One Martini backbone bead per residue (centre of mass of N, CA, C, O) as a GRO file, in nm:
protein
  253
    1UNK     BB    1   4.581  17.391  12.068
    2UNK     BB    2   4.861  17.294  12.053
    3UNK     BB    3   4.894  17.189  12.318
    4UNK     BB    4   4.673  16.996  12.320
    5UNK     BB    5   4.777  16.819  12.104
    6UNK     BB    6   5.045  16.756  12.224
    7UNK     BB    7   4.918  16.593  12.443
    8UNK     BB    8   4.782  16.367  12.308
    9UNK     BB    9   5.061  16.263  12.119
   10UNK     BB   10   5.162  16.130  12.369
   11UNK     BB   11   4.886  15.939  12.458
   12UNK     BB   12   4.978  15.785  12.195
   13UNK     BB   13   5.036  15.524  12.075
   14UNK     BB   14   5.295  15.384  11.844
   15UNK     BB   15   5.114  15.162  11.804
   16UNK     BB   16   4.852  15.048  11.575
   17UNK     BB   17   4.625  14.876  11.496
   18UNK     BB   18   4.675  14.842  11.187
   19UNK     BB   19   4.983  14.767  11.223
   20UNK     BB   20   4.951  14.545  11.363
   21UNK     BB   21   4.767  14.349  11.186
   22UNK     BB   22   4.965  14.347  10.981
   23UNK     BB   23   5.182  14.203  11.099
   24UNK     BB   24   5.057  13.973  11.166
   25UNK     BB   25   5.010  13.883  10.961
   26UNK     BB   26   5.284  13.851  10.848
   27UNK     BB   27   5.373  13.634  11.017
   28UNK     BB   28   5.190  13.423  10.925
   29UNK     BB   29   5.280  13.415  10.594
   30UNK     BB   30   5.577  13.327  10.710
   31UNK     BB   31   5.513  13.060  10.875
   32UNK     BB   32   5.384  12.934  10.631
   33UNK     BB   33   5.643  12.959  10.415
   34UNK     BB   34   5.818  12.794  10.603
   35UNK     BB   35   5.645  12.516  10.609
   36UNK     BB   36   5.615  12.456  10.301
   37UNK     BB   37   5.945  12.475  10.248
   38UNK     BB   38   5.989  12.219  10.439
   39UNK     BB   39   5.822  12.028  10.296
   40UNK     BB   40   5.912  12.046  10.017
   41UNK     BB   41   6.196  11.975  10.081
   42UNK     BB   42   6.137  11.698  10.191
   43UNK     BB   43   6.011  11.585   9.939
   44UNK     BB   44   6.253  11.609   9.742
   45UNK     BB   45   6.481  11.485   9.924
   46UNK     BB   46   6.341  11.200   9.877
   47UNK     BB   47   6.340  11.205   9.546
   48UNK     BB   48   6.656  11.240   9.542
   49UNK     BB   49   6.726  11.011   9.712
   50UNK     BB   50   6.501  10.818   9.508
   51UNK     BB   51   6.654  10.798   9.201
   52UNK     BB   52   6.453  10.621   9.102
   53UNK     BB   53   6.282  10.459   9.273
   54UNK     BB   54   6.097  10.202   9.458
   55UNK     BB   55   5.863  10.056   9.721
   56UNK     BB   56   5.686   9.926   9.516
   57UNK     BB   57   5.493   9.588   9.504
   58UNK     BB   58   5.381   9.608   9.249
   59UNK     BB   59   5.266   9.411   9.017
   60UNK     BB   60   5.441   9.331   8.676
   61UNK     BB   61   5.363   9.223   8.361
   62UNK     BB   62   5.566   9.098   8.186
   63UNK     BB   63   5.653   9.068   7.777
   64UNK     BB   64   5.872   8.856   7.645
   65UNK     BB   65   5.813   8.698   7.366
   66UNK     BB   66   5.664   8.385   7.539
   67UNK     BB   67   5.691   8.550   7.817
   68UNK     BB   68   5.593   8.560   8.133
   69UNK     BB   69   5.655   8.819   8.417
   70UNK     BB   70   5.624   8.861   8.746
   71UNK     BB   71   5.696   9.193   8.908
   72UNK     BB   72   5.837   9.376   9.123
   73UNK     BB   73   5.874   9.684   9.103
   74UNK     BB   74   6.107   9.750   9.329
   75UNK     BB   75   6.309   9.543   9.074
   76UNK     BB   76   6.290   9.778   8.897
   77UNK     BB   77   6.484  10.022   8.776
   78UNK     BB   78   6.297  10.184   8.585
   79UNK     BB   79   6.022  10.413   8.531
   80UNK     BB   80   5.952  10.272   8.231
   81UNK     BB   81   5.941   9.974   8.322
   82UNK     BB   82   5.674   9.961   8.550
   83UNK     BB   83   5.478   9.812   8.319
   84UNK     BB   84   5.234   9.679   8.172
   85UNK     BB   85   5.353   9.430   7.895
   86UNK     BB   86   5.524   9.460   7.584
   87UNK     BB   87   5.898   9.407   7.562
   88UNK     BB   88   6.220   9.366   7.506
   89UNK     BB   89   6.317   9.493   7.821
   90UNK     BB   90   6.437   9.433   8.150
   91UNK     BB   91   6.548   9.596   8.457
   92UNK     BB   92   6.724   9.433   8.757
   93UNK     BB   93   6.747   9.466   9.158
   94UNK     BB   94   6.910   9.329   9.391
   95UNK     BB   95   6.991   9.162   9.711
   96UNK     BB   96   7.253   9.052   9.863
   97UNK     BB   97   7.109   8.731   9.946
   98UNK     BB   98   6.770   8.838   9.940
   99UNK     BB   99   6.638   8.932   9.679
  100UNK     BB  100   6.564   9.239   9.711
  101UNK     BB  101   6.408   9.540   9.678
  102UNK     BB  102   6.394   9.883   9.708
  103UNK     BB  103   6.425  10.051  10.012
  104UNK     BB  104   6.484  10.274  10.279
  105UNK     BB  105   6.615  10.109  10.434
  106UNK     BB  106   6.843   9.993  10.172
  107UNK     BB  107   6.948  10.291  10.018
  108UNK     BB  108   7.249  10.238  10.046
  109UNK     BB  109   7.304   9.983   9.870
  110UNK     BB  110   7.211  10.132   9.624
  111UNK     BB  111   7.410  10.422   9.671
  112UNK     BB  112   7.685  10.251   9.719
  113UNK     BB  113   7.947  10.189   9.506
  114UNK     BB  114   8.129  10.081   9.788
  115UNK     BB  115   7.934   9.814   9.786
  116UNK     BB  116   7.869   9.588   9.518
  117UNK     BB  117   7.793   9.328   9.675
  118UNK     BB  118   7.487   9.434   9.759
  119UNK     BB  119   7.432   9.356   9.447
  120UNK     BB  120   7.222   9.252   9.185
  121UNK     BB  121   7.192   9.218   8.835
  122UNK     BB  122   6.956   9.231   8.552
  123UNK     BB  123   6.866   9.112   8.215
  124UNK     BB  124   6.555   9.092   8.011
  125UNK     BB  125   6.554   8.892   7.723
  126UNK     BB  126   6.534   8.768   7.418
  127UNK     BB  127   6.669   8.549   7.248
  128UNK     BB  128   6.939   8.486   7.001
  129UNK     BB  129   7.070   8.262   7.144
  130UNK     BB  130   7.062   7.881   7.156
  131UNK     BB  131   7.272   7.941   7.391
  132UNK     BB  132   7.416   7.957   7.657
  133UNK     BB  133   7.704   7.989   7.829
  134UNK     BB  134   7.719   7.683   7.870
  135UNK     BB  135   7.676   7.612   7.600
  136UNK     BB  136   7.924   7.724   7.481
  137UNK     BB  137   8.208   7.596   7.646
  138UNK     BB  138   8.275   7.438   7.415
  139UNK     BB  139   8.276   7.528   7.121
  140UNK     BB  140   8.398   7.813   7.201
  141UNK     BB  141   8.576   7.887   7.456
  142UNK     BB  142   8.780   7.661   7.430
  143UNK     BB  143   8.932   7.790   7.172
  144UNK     BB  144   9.064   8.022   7.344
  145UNK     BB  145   9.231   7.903   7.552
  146UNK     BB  146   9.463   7.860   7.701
  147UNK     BB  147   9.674   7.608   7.840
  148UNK     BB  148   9.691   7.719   8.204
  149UNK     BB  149   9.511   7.692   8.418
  150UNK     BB  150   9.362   7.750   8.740
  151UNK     BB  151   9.248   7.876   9.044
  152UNK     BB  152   8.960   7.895   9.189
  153UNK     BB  153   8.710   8.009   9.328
  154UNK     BB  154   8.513   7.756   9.499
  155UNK     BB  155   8.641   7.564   9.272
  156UNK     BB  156   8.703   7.662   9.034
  157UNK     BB  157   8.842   7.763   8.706
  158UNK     BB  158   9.095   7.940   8.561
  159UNK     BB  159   9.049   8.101   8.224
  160UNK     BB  160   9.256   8.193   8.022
  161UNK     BB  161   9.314   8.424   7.724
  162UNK     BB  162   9.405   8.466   7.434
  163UNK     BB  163   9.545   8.738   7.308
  164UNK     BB  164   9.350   8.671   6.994
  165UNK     BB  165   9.056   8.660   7.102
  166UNK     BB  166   8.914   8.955   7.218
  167UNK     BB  167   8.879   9.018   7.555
  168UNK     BB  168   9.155   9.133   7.642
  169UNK     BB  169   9.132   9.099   8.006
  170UNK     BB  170   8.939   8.861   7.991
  171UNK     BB  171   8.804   8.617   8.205
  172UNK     BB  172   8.754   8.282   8.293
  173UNK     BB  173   8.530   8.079   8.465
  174UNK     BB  174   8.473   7.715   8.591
  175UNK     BB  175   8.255   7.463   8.626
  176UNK     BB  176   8.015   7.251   8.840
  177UNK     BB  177   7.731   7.195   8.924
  178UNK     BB  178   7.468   7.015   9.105
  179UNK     BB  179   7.364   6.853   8.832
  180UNK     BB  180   7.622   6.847   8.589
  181UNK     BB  181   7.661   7.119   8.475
  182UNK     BB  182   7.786   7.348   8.366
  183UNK     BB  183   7.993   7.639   8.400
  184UNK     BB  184   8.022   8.046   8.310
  185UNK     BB  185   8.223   8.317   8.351
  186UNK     BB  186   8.283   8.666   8.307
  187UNK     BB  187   8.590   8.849   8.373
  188UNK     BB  188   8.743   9.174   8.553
  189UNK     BB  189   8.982   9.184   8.697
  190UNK     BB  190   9.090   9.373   8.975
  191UNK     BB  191   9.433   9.505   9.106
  192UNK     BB  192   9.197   9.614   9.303
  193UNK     BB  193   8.970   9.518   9.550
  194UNK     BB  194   8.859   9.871   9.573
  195UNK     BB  195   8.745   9.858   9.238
  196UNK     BB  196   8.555   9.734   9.227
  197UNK     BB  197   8.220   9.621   9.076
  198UNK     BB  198   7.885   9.566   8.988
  199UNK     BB  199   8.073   9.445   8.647
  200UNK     BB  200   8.253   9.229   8.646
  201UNK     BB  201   8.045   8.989   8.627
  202UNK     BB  202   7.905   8.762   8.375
  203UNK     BB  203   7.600   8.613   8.298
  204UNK     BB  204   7.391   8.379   8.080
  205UNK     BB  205   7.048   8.241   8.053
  206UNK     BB  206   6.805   8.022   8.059
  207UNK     BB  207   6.416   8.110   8.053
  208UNK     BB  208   6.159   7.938   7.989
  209UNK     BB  209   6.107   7.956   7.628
  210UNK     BB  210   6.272   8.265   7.553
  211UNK     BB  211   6.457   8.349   7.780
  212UNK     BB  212   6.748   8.639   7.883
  213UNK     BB  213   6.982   8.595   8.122
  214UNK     BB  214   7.170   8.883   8.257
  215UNK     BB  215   7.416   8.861   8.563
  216UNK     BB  216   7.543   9.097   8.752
  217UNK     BB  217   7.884   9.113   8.950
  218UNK     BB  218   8.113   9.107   9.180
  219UNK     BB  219   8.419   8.947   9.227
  220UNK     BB  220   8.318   8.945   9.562
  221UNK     BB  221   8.121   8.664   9.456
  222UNK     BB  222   8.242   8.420   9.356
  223UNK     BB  223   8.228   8.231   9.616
  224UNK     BB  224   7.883   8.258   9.544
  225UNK     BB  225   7.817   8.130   9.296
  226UNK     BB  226   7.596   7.865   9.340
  227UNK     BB  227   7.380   8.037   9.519
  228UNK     BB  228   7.286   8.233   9.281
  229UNK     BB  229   7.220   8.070   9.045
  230UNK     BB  230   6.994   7.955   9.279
  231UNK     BB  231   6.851   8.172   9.362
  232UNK     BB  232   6.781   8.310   8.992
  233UNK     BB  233   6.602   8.067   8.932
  234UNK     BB  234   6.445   8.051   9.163
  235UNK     BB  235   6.293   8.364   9.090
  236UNK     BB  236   6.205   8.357   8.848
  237UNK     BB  237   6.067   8.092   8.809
  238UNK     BB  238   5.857   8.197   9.023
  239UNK     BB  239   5.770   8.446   8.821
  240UNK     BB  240   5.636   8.306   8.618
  241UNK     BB  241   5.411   8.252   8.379
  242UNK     BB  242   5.108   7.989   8.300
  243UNK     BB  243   4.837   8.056   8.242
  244UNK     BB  244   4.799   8.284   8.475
  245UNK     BB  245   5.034   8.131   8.652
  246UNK     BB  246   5.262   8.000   8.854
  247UNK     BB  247   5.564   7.872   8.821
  248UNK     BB  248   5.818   7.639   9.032
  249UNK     BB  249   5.944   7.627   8.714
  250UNK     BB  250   6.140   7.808   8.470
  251UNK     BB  251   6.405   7.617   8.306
  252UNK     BB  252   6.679   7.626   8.081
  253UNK     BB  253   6.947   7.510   7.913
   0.00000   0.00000   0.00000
C-alpha cells in the first residue's frame, strides 16, 4: 500500500487545478488594481496640474453693481467664481497679447512665474471712486510728483513720486492715448529685470455704468502700453450686457 501511494504521489501535479485557479483569479484582481491605480493616477495628476484652471468656455453672467458682463468660465481664475449671479468682484486672467483664457494647450503660460509677461490679470468691482486713474492724474497725483520727469518706454514720461508722497518705491509712467485722453500707471521697477513680476504694474478704469476695472501686469509689457488699454476696453465693452444684449462698446472716462 505504502508503494502504491508513493507511486501515485510522484505522478500527482505539482500544481493543482484549484491553485492555478486562485493564482490566476490572483492576476487578475492585481492587473485590475494596477490599471485602476494607473487611471486614478492621472486623472489626480491632471486635477493637479489644472491647479483650479478650467477649459470650460460656458458663458457666465456676473452682476456686479448696475453691469452685468458675461465672461467664459475658462477667463474667471477661481472656481467659487465661476457662477452666473450678482457677486462683488471677479478675478480674470487672460494670454497676452491673445486675450485668450486658460487652456491645456497654453499651461505653462498659467503656471510659470518666470515669464510673467504672458498674462495679465483683471479685478472687477463697483466703483467706490468717481474717477479712475486718468482722472485722478491731475487733482491727485500731480502734486506728488517730484520735479524731474524722465524718458519712459514707448512715449511715456515717468514721474518720480516725492520722498512723504507714501508710495514708497513706486513710480508713475504718464502719457496720452490716442483719443487724446490722459493715461497713469503705477509701477514698483524691479532693479533687475530677471525678477520681474506680473504685479508690476497696475492701473484701474471705469467701464459699462458703475464698474471698476484694475489690471496688473509685468514691467516687461510696459512698451506696449497702448495696445493693452485699447485690447482690455475693447474685450470688456464687448462683454457688457444691456438689456440681455451684448454692447459693441460700454466704457467710460
Amino acid at each position: 500500500m505504502t508503494a502504491a501511494a508513493t507511486g501515485n504521489d510522484e505522478h500527482a501535479p505539482l500544481i493543482s487545478h484549484r491553485l492555478l485557479t486562485r493564482l490566476t483569479i490572483g492576476v487578475a484582481v492585481l492587473a485590475s488594481l494596477t490599471v485602476a491605480i494607473s487611471v486614478a493616477g492621472r486623472m489626480l495628476g491632471e486635477r493637479i496640474a489644472q491647479a483650479g484652471h478650467t477649459e470650460s468656455a460656458e458663458l457666465v453672467d456676473v452682476v456686479i453693481g448696475q453691469d452685468q458682463i458675461r465672461l467664459p468660465a475658462n477667463t474667471i481664475r477661481f472656481e467659487e467664481q465661476r457662477q452666473t449671479g450678482r457677486t462683488e468682484r471677479v478675478d480674470l486672467y487672460f494670454t497676452w497679447p491673445e486675450m485668450q483664457g486658460y487652456s491645456n494647450a497654453q499651461r505653462s503660460r498659467f503656471n510659470d512665474a518666470g515669464r510673467p509677461e504672458g498674462l495679465v490679470f483683471l479685478n472687477l468691482s463697483q466703483s467706490t471712486m468717481s474717477k479712475d486713474m486718468s482722472g485722478r492724474l491731475e487733482p491727485i497725483y500731480s502734486h506728488l510728483f517730484g520735479d524731474e520727469p524722465g524718458p519712459g518706454p514707448a512715449g511715456l514720461t515717468l514721474r518720480r513720486l516725492k520722498e512723504n508722497s507714501g508710495y514708497g518705491d513706486e513710480v508713475f509712467f504718464t502719457g496720452t492715448l490716442p483719443d487724446g485722453t490722459g493715461y497713469a500707471v503705477r509701477c514698483m521697477i524691479p532693479s533687475d529685470e530677471t525678477q520681474s513680476t506680473s504685479a508690476d504694474c497696475q492701473r484701474d478704469i471705469h467701464i459699462g455704468r458703475d464698474l471698476s476695472v484694475l489690471y496688473r501686469f509685468s514691467s516687461r509689457l510696459l512698451p506696449q502700453w497702448q495696445a493693452m488699454e485699447a485690447r482690455i476696453r475693447d474685450y470688456l465693452g464687448r462683454s457688457l450686457i444691456r438689456n440681455g444684449r451684448p454692447l459693441s462698446t460700454g466704457f467710460r472716462r
